[in-house]
Amino acid sequence: MTASQQRDDRPHQSSTDISATGMNQAPTSLLSLTVAPAQVLRGYHALEQSGEAIARLGHRPLVVGGEHTLASLTSQLQRVLKKQQLQLSFASYSPDCSETSLTALREATANHQANLILGIGGGKALDTAKLLAHQCKLPVVTIPTSAATCAAWTALSNIYSDEGAFLYDVSLDRCPDLLILDYSLIHTAPQRTLVAGIGDALAKWYEASVSSGSSTVTLIIAAVQQARVLRDILFQKSADALKEPGSEVWQEVVDATVLLAGVIGGLGGAQCRTVAAHAVHNGLTHIRSAHDALHGEKVAYGILVQLRLEEMLQGNQLAASARQQLLKFYAEIGLPQSLEDLGLGNITLAELRGAAEIACKPGSDIHRLPFEVVPEQLMAAMISTTTPVEKSRSQLDVTVAVK
Ligand SMILES: [Zn+2]
């Protein structure tokens, strides 16, 4: 629903009614909702059947993806789109979803006289395609090739340096015009990408409940509750899904990570933001050796760090038991529990401090926690994500004494 529709739907009132109900107050800032893609096509071989839907959006698409994805999917795309007589051009987003790539891609868009952007690949490819379309004011189609994030759904792009360090995010004016969720493509992705997607999707609950758990805003209440439903679906179905890739339960978990996680971001909007789990991820992207770990793997570890902070700094016993519950779940499905599991067992103290300082920068989402966090406390949490609960109390005393 657009903002103008919302205004039209209000009951009409006479001017006396308006003053009586206080509606002659200054107008509040206009809320723009970006809840969902205009159309979602979902199923096995969905891409094969999407030619017409793509052609409705534009006849000169620029296809944006990673080099590997473009090499393996070009012939399939050409087959689908040739039937519609579309003029295709292909461009890689290499080296990353960065300002440099976007400059080159804007040029490629102009050279091809593209009137549609088609993003295909993982989260970074889709984030690049969405932001490119936003900058060029063109429609965009997203085709995820893994279930590792909800980037195919959301009106948000993360920008990285050419070296892959997280820099900032950009809110887009709308969700994609068309999302094609083709299970046959997702099925060919390494299993690890779905595991990472589960980690990223789980964060919705742990972060939204902290940033927005006491909100009285209708749509934010709805988003937080959906985040809990999402968590429960993942707890119940993930292990079975990973045992039977391609099965019905596997499709349900793919829908949870790609679609339902996106719904929550869309409903909750900017106010229902990420907290410490993503801030820890953002800090870790500045360590070169962390680049082999996937976004959702770093975020999953970040959830444990966030819970650890709540335990250590607030004495929050609920956070302590939530962490134990997650450690068990992570062990079952193969999500990282510690820096060692992320391949960061040998990083230097300076690297750890650097990541913690970035995560604690002013304006970082970590400051949405209801208490203050300084880099020393974050470092202590980062190295103790697997600490048994019994020891937590004495560790808290040590931390406080060190402070
Ligand atoms: Zn994420």
Short mmCIF file of N, CA and C and ligand atoms in Angstrom, two decimals, residues 148-150 158 200-201 203-204 207 274 278 281 295-296 299, ligand 1:
data_model
loop_
_atom_site.label_atom_id
_atom_site.label_comp_id
_atom_site.label_asym_id
_atom_site.label_seq_id
_atom_site.Cartn_x
_atom_site.Cartn_y
_atom_site.Cartn_z
N ALA A 148 21.36 -18.08 1.27
CA ALA A 148 22.25 -17.59 2.33
C ALA A 148 21.80 -16.29 2.98
N THR A 149 20.93 -15.52 2.30
CA THR A 149 20.46 -14.25 2.89
C THR A 149 19.05 -13.94 2.35
N CYS A 150 18.47 -12.84 2.86
CA CYS A 150 17.17 -12.41 2.33
C CYS A 150 17.35 -11.21 1.40
N ASN A 158 23.98 -3.38 1.17
CA ASN A 158 25.19 -3.15 1.97
C ASN A 158 26.34 -2.83 1.02
N ASP A 200 21.67 -16.19 9.56
CA ASP A 200 21.29 -14.80 9.32
C ASP A 200 19.82 -14.58 9.69
N ALA A 201 18.97 -15.56 9.35
CA ALA A 201 17.54 -15.44 9.63
C ALA A 201 17.24 -15.51 11.13
N ALA A 203 19.00 -14.35 13.44
CA ALA A 203 19.36 -13.07 14.05
C ALA A 203 18.17 -12.12 14.11
N LYS A 204 17.19 -12.30 13.19
CA LYS A 204 16.03 -11.40 13.17
C LYS A 204 15.37 -11.35 14.56
N GLU A 207 17.84 -9.88 17.40
CA GLU A 207 18.09 -8.45 17.26
C GLU A 207 16.78 -7.64 17.37
N THR A 274 18.92 -4.00 13.04
CA THR A 274 19.88 -4.95 13.57
C THR A 274 20.55 -4.35 14.81
N HIS A 278 24.83 -8.12 14.01
CA HIS A 278 25.31 -7.59 12.73
C HIS A 278 26.47 -6.60 12.92
N HIS A 281 29.43 -8.74 13.01
CA HIS A 281 29.73 -9.12 11.62
C HIS A 281 30.48 -7.99 10.90
N HIS A 295 28.53 -14.39 5.29
CA HIS A 295 27.82 -13.36 6.07
C HIS A 295 27.04 -13.99 7.24
N GLY A 296 26.21 -14.98 6.92
CA GLY A 296 25.35 -15.59 7.94
C GLY A 296 26.13 -16.34 9.01
N VAL A 299 27.31 -13.62 11.30
CA VAL A 299 26.16 -13.09 12.05
C VAL A 299 25.73 -14.08 13.15
ZN ZN B 1 22.30 -10.22 7.59
#
